[in-house]
Short mmCIF file of C-alpha atoms and ligand atoms in Angstrom, two decimals:
data_model
loop_
_atom_site.label_atom_id
_atom_site.label_comp_id
_atom_site.label_asym_id
_atom_site.label_seq_id
_atom_site.Cartn_x
_atom_site.Cartn_y
_atom_site.Cartn_z
CA UNK S 487 18.44 75.04 -2.72
CA UNK S 488 17.68 75.30 -6.42
CA UNK S 489 18.88 72.36 -8.52
CA UNK S 490 19.14 74.61 -11.54
CA UNK S 491 22.10 76.49 -10.07
CA UNK S 492 25.52 76.33 -11.69
CA UNK S 493 25.13 72.77 -13.01
CA UNK S 494 27.26 73.30 -16.09
CA UNK S 495 30.31 73.67 -13.93
CA UNK S 496 32.75 70.75 -13.76
CA UNK S 497 33.07 71.66 -10.06
CA UNK S 498 29.44 70.74 -9.38
CA UNK S 499 29.17 66.95 -9.46
CA UNK S 500 25.76 65.48 -8.89
CA UNK S 501 25.31 61.74 -8.35
CA UNK S 502 22.41 59.46 -7.44
CA UNK S 503 22.16 58.89 -3.68
CA UNK S 504 20.65 55.38 -3.70
CA UNK S 505 21.50 52.89 -6.45
CA UNK S 506 19.80 49.49 -6.32
CA UNK S 507 20.85 46.86 -8.85
CA UNK S 508 19.58 43.33 -8.37
CA UNK S 509 16.91 40.69 -8.61
CA UNK S 510 13.49 41.97 -7.54
CA UNK S 511 14.64 45.42 -6.36
CA UNK S 512 11.58 47.03 -7.98
CA UNK S 513 9.64 45.88 -4.92
CA UNK S 514 11.78 48.22 -2.83
CA UNK S 515 10.56 51.40 -4.50
CA UNK S 516 8.51 52.32 -1.41
CA UNK S 517 11.52 51.81 0.89
CA UNK S 518 13.67 53.94 -1.39
CA UNK S 519 11.10 56.75 -1.20
CA UNK S 520 11.02 56.47 2.58
CA UNK S 521 14.82 56.51 2.74
CA UNK S 522 14.89 59.66 0.63
CA UNK S 523 11.96 61.26 2.52
CA UNK S 524 9.87 61.37 -0.67
CA UNK S 525 6.15 61.26 -0.11
CA UNK S 526 2.93 62.61 -1.55
CA UNK S 527 1.89 62.51 -5.18
CA UNK S 528 4.16 60.64 -7.57
CA UNK S 529 4.09 61.10 -11.34
CA UNK S 530 5.23 57.94 -13.12
CA UNK S 531 6.56 58.74 -16.61
CA UNK S 532 6.42 55.54 -18.63
CA UNK S 533 5.85 54.13 -22.13
CA UNK S 534 3.20 52.12 -23.92
CA UNK S 535 5.11 48.84 -23.54
CA UNK S 536 6.99 49.58 -20.35
CA UNK S 537 3.88 50.46 -18.40
CA UNK S 538 3.06 46.74 -18.62
CA UNK S 539 6.65 45.74 -17.83
CA UNK S 540 6.99 47.92 -14.70
CA UNK S 541 5.05 51.22 -14.84
CA UNK S 542 1.77 49.90 -13.44
CA UNK S 543 3.57 47.86 -10.79
CA UNK S 544 5.45 50.94 -9.62
CA UNK S 545 2.16 52.87 -9.25
CA UNK S 546 0.68 49.99 -7.25
CA UNK S 547 3.74 49.68 -5.00
CA UNK S 548 3.70 53.42 -4.28
CA UNK S 549 0.00 53.33 -3.46
CA UNK S 550 0.58 50.35 -1.15
CA UNK S 551 3.05 52.41 0.86
CA UNK S 552 0.70 55.36 1.23
CA UNK S 553 1.61 57.61 -1.71
CA UNK S 554 -0.71 58.48 -4.53
CA UNK S 555 0.59 57.76 -8.03
CA UNK S 556 -0.51 58.59 -11.55
CA UNK S 557 1.08 57.49 -14.80
CA UNK S 558 1.67 59.51 -17.96
CA UNK S 559 2.57 57.75 -21.21
CA UNK S 560 5.39 59.09 -23.40
CA UNK S 561 5.76 58.75 -27.14
CA UNK S 562 8.66 60.95 -28.34
CA UNK S 563 11.71 62.51 -26.69
CA UNK S 564 10.79 66.10 -27.53
CA UNK S 565 10.56 69.41 -25.67
CA UNK S 566 6.79 69.38 -26.29
CA UNK S 567 6.61 66.13 -24.34
CA UNK S 568 8.65 67.70 -21.52
CA UNK S 569 6.07 70.52 -21.43
CA UNK S 570 3.17 68.06 -21.35
CA UNK S 571 4.72 66.12 -18.46
CA UNK S 572 5.52 69.35 -16.59
CA UNK S 573 1.91 70.49 -16.92
CA UNK S 574 0.60 67.16 -15.70
CA UNK S 575 2.94 67.27 -12.68
CA UNK S 576 1.73 70.78 -11.80
CA UNK S 577 -1.90 69.84 -12.30
CA UNK S 578 -1.66 66.89 -9.87
CA UNK S 579 0.66 68.74 -7.49
CA UNK S 580 3.34 66.06 -7.84
CA UNK S 581 6.05 65.97 -5.21
CA UNK S 582 8.40 63.69 -7.15
CA UNK S 583 8.70 61.99 -10.54
CA UNK S 584 9.80 58.54 -11.66
CA UNK S 585 11.01 57.66 -15.16
CA UNK S 586 10.03 54.00 -15.65
CA UNK S 587 11.11 52.40 -18.90
CA UNK S 588 13.29 53.22 -21.85
CA UNK S 589 15.82 56.01 -22.40
CA UNK S 590 13.06 58.20 -23.74
CA UNK S 591 10.88 58.00 -20.61
CA UNK S 592 13.88 58.45 -18.31
CA UNK S 593 15.16 61.51 -20.21
CA UNK S 594 11.69 63.10 -20.27
CA UNK S 595 11.16 62.55 -16.53
CA UNK S 596 14.69 63.84 -15.90
CA UNK S 597 14.16 67.06 -17.81
CA UNK S 598 10.64 67.73 -16.52
CA UNK S 599 11.74 67.16 -12.91
CA UNK S 600 14.74 69.44 -13.42
CA UNK S 601 12.43 72.15 -14.69
CA UNK S 602 10.04 71.65 -11.81
CA UNK S 603 12.86 71.42 -9.25
CA UNK S 604 11.44 68.14 -7.98
CA UNK S 605 13.34 64.92 -7.19
CA UNK S 606 13.39 62.17 -9.80
CA UNK S 607 13.95 58.40 -9.61
CA UNK S 608 15.23 56.42 -12.60
CA UNK S 609 13.71 52.95 -13.06
CA UNK S 610 15.14 51.46 -16.28
CA UNK S 611 13.45 48.43 -17.84
CA UNK S 612 16.31 47.91 -20.29
CA UNK S 613 20.08 48.33 -20.05
CA UNK S 614 20.24 49.98 -23.46
CA UNK S 615 21.96 53.33 -22.75
CA UNK S 616 23.98 55.18 -20.14
CA UNK S 617 21.38 57.87 -19.40
CA UNK S 618 19.99 55.75 -16.55
CA UNK S 619 22.14 57.47 -13.93
CA UNK S 620 23.49 60.52 -15.73
CA UNK S 621 22.80 64.21 -15.34
CA UNK S 622 22.37 64.58 -19.11
CA UNK S 623 19.29 64.22 -21.26
CA UNK S 624 19.07 63.76 -25.03
CA UNK S 625 16.08 65.48 -26.48
CA UNK S 626 14.78 66.75 -29.79
CA UNK S 627 14.39 70.52 -29.60
CA UNK S 628 13.16 72.47 -32.63
CA UNK S 629 13.65 69.37 -34.75
CA UNK S 630 17.30 68.97 -33.68
CA UNK S 631 18.91 66.49 -31.30
CA UNK S 632 20.24 68.27 -28.27
CA UNK S 633 22.14 67.08 -25.23
CA UNK S 634 20.83 69.02 -22.27
CA UNK S 635 22.23 69.42 -18.79
CA UNK S 636 19.73 68.16 -16.22
CA UNK S 637 19.73 66.90 -12.67
CA UNK S 638 20.97 63.40 -11.90
CA UNK S 639 18.36 60.98 -10.58
CA UNK S 640 18.19 60.96 -6.79
CA UNK S 641 17.93 57.15 -7.02
CA UNK S 642 18.30 54.40 -9.60
CA UNK S 643 16.29 51.19 -9.22
CA UNK S 644 17.48 48.65 -11.78
CA UNK S 645 15.74 45.31 -11.37
CA UNK S 646 17.89 42.65 -13.05
CA UNK S 647 14.96 40.22 -13.19
CA UNK S 648 12.99 42.66 -15.37
CA UNK S 649 15.97 43.89 -17.38
CA UNK S 650 17.23 40.35 -18.13
CA UNK S 651 13.81 39.44 -19.47
CA UNK S 652 13.85 42.35 -21.97
CA UNK S 653 14.83 41.51 -25.57
CA UNK S 654 18.60 40.85 -25.62
CA UNK S 655 19.01 43.51 -28.29
CA UNK S 656 18.71 46.18 -25.56
CA UNK S 657 21.54 44.79 -23.44
CA UNK S 658 23.77 44.46 -26.52
CA UNK S 659 22.96 48.11 -27.36
CA UNK S 660 23.98 49.14 -23.84
CA UNK S 661 27.34 47.44 -24.45
CA UNK S 662 27.73 49.48 -27.65
CA UNK S 663 27.05 52.69 -25.71
CA UNK S 664 29.79 51.74 -23.20
CA UNK S 665 32.34 50.53 -25.76
CA UNK S 666 31.95 53.89 -27.51
CA UNK S 667 33.75 55.46 -24.53
CA UNK S 668 37.04 54.45 -26.20
CA UNK S 669 36.63 56.78 -29.17
CA UNK S 670 34.87 59.43 -27.08
CA UNK S 671 37.96 59.68 -24.85
CA UNK S 672 40.32 59.69 -27.86
CA UNK S 673 38.30 62.59 -29.31
CA UNK S 674 38.42 64.39 -25.97
CA UNK S 675 42.22 64.00 -25.81
CA UNK S 676 42.49 65.30 -29.35
CA UNK S 677 40.38 68.35 -28.49
CA UNK S 678 42.56 68.96 -25.48
CA UNK S 679 45.74 68.87 -27.64
CA UNK S 680 44.40 70.82 -30.62
CA UNK S 681 41.95 73.18 -28.94
CA UNK S 682 43.29 73.37 -25.39
CA UNK S 683 39.96 72.04 -24.19
CA UNK S 684 39.73 70.96 -20.55
CA UNK S 685 40.48 67.23 -20.28
CA UNK S 686 39.49 65.38 -17.13
CA UNK S 687 41.96 62.57 -16.41
CA UNK S 688 39.81 60.94 -13.77
CA UNK S 689 36.57 60.93 -15.77
CA UNK S 690 38.50 59.67 -18.82
CA UNK S 691 40.12 56.83 -16.82
CA UNK S 692 36.75 55.76 -15.41
CA UNK S 693 35.21 55.85 -18.87
CA UNK S 694 38.01 53.77 -20.44
CA UNK S 695 37.77 51.26 -17.61
CA UNK S 696 34.05 50.68 -18.22
CA UNK S 697 34.70 50.07 -21.94
CA UNK S 698 37.58 47.72 -21.13
CA UNK S 699 35.48 45.67 -18.68
CA UNK S 700 32.80 45.15 -21.33
CA UNK S 701 35.31 44.24 -24.05
CA UNK S 702 37.15 41.82 -21.74
CA UNK S 703 33.87 40.16 -20.75
CA UNK S 704 32.34 40.13 -24.24
CA UNK S 705 32.33 36.31 -24.31
CA UNK S 706 30.26 36.04 -21.16
CA UNK S 707 27.55 38.62 -21.94
CA UNK S 708 24.59 36.37 -22.70
CA UNK S 709 20.80 36.62 -22.98
CA UNK S 710 18.68 36.11 -19.88
CA UNK S 711 21.79 36.02 -17.72
CA UNK S 712 21.42 38.19 -14.65
CA UNK S 713 25.18 38.25 -14.05
CA UNK S 714 25.70 39.79 -17.50
CA UNK S 715 22.91 42.27 -16.89
CA UNK S 716 24.39 43.31 -13.56
CA UNK S 717 27.83 43.85 -15.11
CA UNK S 718 26.44 46.02 -17.92
CA UNK S 719 24.23 48.01 -15.53
CA UNK S 720 27.20 48.78 -13.29
CA UNK S 721 29.16 50.00 -16.29
CA UNK S 722 26.21 52.16 -17.40
CA UNK S 723 25.91 53.69 -13.92
CA UNK S 724 29.66 54.25 -13.92
CA UNK S 725 29.33 56.10 -17.24
CA UNK S 726 26.76 58.41 -15.65
CA UNK S 727 29.23 59.07 -12.84
CA UNK S 728 32.02 59.78 -15.36
CA UNK S 729 29.81 62.33 -17.14
CA UNK S 730 28.94 64.00 -13.83
CA UNK S 731 32.61 64.17 -12.86
CA UNK S 732 33.48 65.68 -16.25
CA UNK S 733 30.58 68.12 -16.12
CA UNK S 734 29.71 67.13 -19.70
CA UNK S 735 29.04 64.02 -21.78
CA UNK S 736 32.61 64.21 -23.19
CA UNK S 737 33.84 60.94 -21.59
CA UNK S 738 30.95 59.00 -23.16
CA UNK S 739 30.09 60.87 -26.33
CA UNK S 740 32.40 61.77 -29.19
CA UNK S 741 32.45 61.40 -32.97
CA UNK S 742 30.71 58.00 -32.80
CA UNK S 743 27.77 59.62 -30.99
CA UNK S 744 27.69 62.45 -33.54
CA UNK S 745 27.41 59.77 -36.24
CA UNK S 746 24.51 58.17 -34.32
CA UNK S 747 22.75 61.52 -33.81
CA UNK S 748 23.18 62.22 -37.55
CA UNK S 749 21.63 58.83 -38.38
CA UNK S 750 18.67 59.65 -36.12
CA UNK S 751 18.09 62.72 -38.29
CA UNK S 752 18.72 61.14 -41.66
CA UNK S 753 17.66 57.50 -41.66
CA UNK S 754 13.93 56.87 -42.21
CA UNK S 755 14.03 54.31 -39.38
CA UNK S 756 16.94 54.49 -36.99
CA UNK S 757 18.25 51.62 -34.88
CA UNK S 758 18.80 51.76 -31.10
CA UNK S 759 21.08 54.52 -29.83
CA UNK S 760 23.66 52.07 -28.43
CA UNK S 761 23.62 49.94 -31.59
CA UNK S 762 24.40 52.96 -33.77
CA UNK S 763 27.08 54.19 -31.39
CA UNK S 764 28.74 50.76 -31.45
CA UNK S 765 28.95 50.76 -35.26
CA UNK S 766 30.13 54.38 -35.14
CA UNK S 767 32.91 53.37 -32.75
CA UNK S 768 34.28 50.84 -35.26
CA UNK S 769 34.60 53.55 -37.92
CA UNK S 770 35.87 56.32 -35.63
CA UNK S 771 38.49 53.97 -34.18
CA UNK S 772 39.68 53.37 -37.74
CA UNK S 773 39.93 57.15 -38.27
CA UNK S 774 41.93 57.43 -35.04
CA UNK S 775 44.33 54.79 -36.38
CA UNK S 776 43.39 52.49 -33.49
CA UNK S 777 42.42 48.84 -33.18
CA UNK S 778 38.98 48.98 -34.81
CA UNK S 779 39.01 45.21 -35.31
CA UNK S 780 39.03 44.75 -31.52
CA UNK S 781 35.86 46.87 -31.25
CA UNK S 782 34.20 44.96 -34.08
CA UNK S 783 35.13 41.57 -32.62
CA UNK S 784 33.78 42.50 -29.18
CA UNK S 785 30.48 43.75 -30.62
CA UNK S 786 30.20 40.58 -32.70
CA UNK S 787 30.82 38.35 -29.69
CA UNK S 788 28.15 40.21 -27.73
CA UNK S 789 25.70 39.96 -30.62
CA UNK S 790 25.45 43.70 -31.30
CA UNK S 791 25.25 45.00 -34.89
CA UNK S 792 28.55 45.72 -36.64
CA UNK S 793 27.29 46.80 -40.06
CA UNK S 794 24.58 48.67 -41.93
CA UNK S 795 22.60 45.56 -42.76
CA UNK S 796 22.45 44.49 -39.12
CA UNK S 797 21.39 48.01 -38.14
CA UNK S 798 18.63 47.78 -40.76
CA UNK S 799 19.87 51.00 -42.34
CA UNK S 800 20.70 51.48 -46.03
CA UNK S 801 24.35 52.12 -46.94
CA UNK S 802 23.59 55.56 -48.39
CA UNK S 803 22.34 56.82 -45.01
CA UNK S 804 25.51 55.55 -43.30
CA UNK S 805 27.63 57.57 -45.74
CA UNK S 806 25.42 60.65 -45.43
CA UNK S 807 25.52 60.44 -41.61
CA UNK S 808 29.34 60.21 -41.71
CA UNK S 809 29.47 63.30 -43.91
CA UNK S 810 27.10 65.29 -41.70
CA UNK S 811 28.28 64.05 -38.30
CA UNK S 812 30.82 66.84 -37.65
CA UNK S 813 28.08 69.46 -37.98
CA UNK S 814 25.83 67.90 -35.33
CA UNK S 815 27.68 69.59 -32.50
CA UNK S 816 30.16 72.08 -33.94
CA UNK S 817 31.48 73.07 -30.49
CA UNK S 818 32.64 69.49 -29.81
CA UNK S 819 35.94 68.94 -31.60
CA UNK S 820 36.55 65.33 -32.69
CA UNK S 821 38.51 63.27 -35.18
CA UNK S 822 35.92 64.33 -37.77
CA UNK S 823 37.45 67.82 -37.78
CA UNK S 824 35.74 69.91 -40.45
CA UNK S 825 34.03 66.86 -41.88
CA UNK S 826 34.59 63.92 -44.21
CA UNK S 827 34.13 64.14 -47.94
CA UNK S 828 31.59 61.64 -49.35
CA UNK S 829 34.50 59.69 -50.87
CA UNK S 830 36.36 59.49 -47.55
CA UNK S 831 33.14 58.53 -45.76
CA UNK S 832 32.49 55.69 -48.19
CA UNK S 833 36.09 54.51 -47.84
CA UNK S 834 36.00 54.31 -44.04
CA UNK S 835 32.65 52.51 -44.12
CA UNK S 836 33.94 49.98 -46.68
CA UNK S 837 37.30 49.32 -45.05
CA UNK S 838 35.65 48.67 -41.69
CA UNK S 839 33.05 46.42 -43.37
CA UNK S 840 30.16 48.57 -42.19
CA UNK S 841 29.00 48.65 -45.82
CA UNK S 842 29.80 46.17 -48.59
N1 NDP E 2068 20.56 60.99 -21.05
C1 NDP E 2068 21.60 60.41 -21.58
O1 NDP E 2068 22.73 60.61 -21.14
C2 NDP E 2068 21.37 59.45 -22.69
C3 NDP E 2068 20.18 59.43 -23.36
N2 NDP E 2068 19.97 58.56 -24.39
C4 NDP E 2068 18.69 58.64 -25.08
O2 NDP E 2068 17.90 57.53 -24.71
C5 NDP E 2068 17.17 57.10 -25.83
C6 NDP E 2068 17.58 55.70 -26.19
O3 NDP E 2068 17.10 54.86 -25.24
P1 NDP E 2068 16.68 53.37 -25.60
O4 NDP E 2068 16.16 52.78 -24.34
O5 NDP E 2068 17.82 52.73 -26.26
O6 NDP E 2068 15.57 53.52 -26.71
P2 NDP E 2068 14.12 54.13 -26.66
O7 NDP E 2068 13.95 55.10 -25.57
O8 NDP E 2068 13.87 54.59 -28.03
O9 NDP E 2068 13.23 52.84 -26.33
C7 NDP E 2068 13.17 51.78 -27.20
C8 NDP E 2068 11.98 50.91 -26.95
O10 NDP E 2068 12.29 49.95 -25.95
C9 NDP E 2068 11.07 49.59 -25.32
N3 NDP E 2068 11.39 48.90 -24.07
C10 NDP E 2068 12.09 49.35 -23.00
N4 NDP E 2068 12.20 48.39 -22.07
C11 NDP E 2068 11.56 47.29 -22.56
C12 NDP E 2068 11.33 45.99 -22.07
N5 NDP E 2068 11.78 45.61 -20.87
N6 NDP E 2068 10.64 45.11 -22.84
C13 NDP E 2068 10.17 45.48 -24.06
N7 NDP E 2068 10.36 46.72 -24.58
C14 NDP E 2068 11.05 47.62 -23.84
C15 NDP E 2068 10.41 50.93 -25.15
O11 NDP E 2068 9.03 50.82 -24.90
P3 NDP E 2068 8.12 52.08 -24.50
O12 NDP E 2068 7.41 52.42 -25.75
O13 NDP E 2068 7.24 51.59 -23.44
O14 NDP E 2068 9.01 53.18 -24.06
C16 NDP E 2068 10.73 51.61 -26.48
O15 NDP E 2068 9.72 51.39 -27.41
C17 NDP E 2068 17.45 58.05 -26.95
O16 NDP E 2068 16.46 59.06 -26.94
C18 NDP E 2068 18.81 58.57 -26.57
O17 NDP E 2068 19.07 59.81 -27.16
C19 NDP E 2068 20.90 57.65 -24.73
C20 NDP E 2068 22.11 57.63 -24.08
C21 NDP E 2068 22.44 58.51 -23.02
O1 13P E 2069 24.55 59.24 -25.20
C1 13P E 2069 25.21 59.85 -24.40
C2 13P E 2069 26.35 59.24 -23.71
O2 13P E 2069 26.43 57.87 -23.96
C3 13P E 2069 24.91 61.26 -24.15
O3 13P E 2069 25.59 61.91 -25.09
P1 13P E 2069 25.10 63.17 -25.92
O4 13P E 2069 25.73 64.29 -25.19
O5 13P E 2069 25.71 62.90 -27.25
O6 13P E 2069 23.61 63.19 -25.94
ZN1 ZN E 2070 25.21 57.22 -25.65
#
């Protein structure tokens, strides 16, 4: 059966088969492969830092259980990198791939494995984004950010010991990515009313629930706290499920994500995806006429950025990203409509205290 068949259809829902979240679960990578009947040559797609955090260990564990494993280091989430990984997998006759590390490594392994029609295991080293279990990949293609349909990982191995030891900034960013579901769903509802776009009640309810759980637990999300990490990871996995049910990233990506994608293009040095989405959610909730203060308060409690200074991005890029955001994905209707004027963009950023 070809995994590339019909995946854009909302009728075709693909989910991970094994999901392991807990202390020390990395050690079970060999058992997971056995459970899923994966054997042979494994290509471990990892990063410069994350190879030390988990990439090398994964190679060793696979070799201990009789597989052969090679690592390839990633540097940018581009189509050229997908090609390079694909070529390496063909050259070594890989029978499955693992994405070990950040969102970039996971997305690259996801796309390359989809292209190769090989299974793929997601091994996040940070809980910074909801791509860990999703069937979507964000990639730069021809200089533009694109959200591509891909296969879902066949398994997710999220070791809370490793992920809790990562800089807290990553976990806080993951919370921003989940909280952004609120405005993503509002945008989706709007598109359904104004454009008669398909709206998936179930995926939307799941998405809202994940955001609510994070907001309600904002006080207890703390550094080096495995209980916090587990909660956030479950919400991130749930977001992946919501996107698979919807057949698109609609339940988890709306105007706030378009703002973040625009910042990635415009700002000389962007912040983490989830951090930017969190700040975007504050402003888009204001545009929706909703309780933007609740979003801001929750992000503050968690310790995620709520303004330009905390993102490390100059005010002028925030305004420019707001103005350009609607054009990032013209087929996705949101509260941004045909776009904000520079004056309106500055006003929303000032009122919500994103800029001073
Ligand atoms: N597919 C989807 O549905 C989604 C995809 N995304 C995409 O994912 C990416 C964002 O992912 P994100 O992880 O936030 O950022 P990056 O992929 O940019 O990774 C940020 C950095 O974190 C480092 N890192 C990861 N884990 C650790 C750790 N335990 N200790 C120390 N450093 C660590 C990485 O090191 P190293 O250099 O080793 O990689 C990397 O340099 C974007 O490309 C975004 O578009 C985001 C949301 C959803
Ligand atoms: O980041 C995502 C969901 O949180 C994926 O969304 P995009 O479709 O905007 O890449
Ligand atoms: Zn996101």
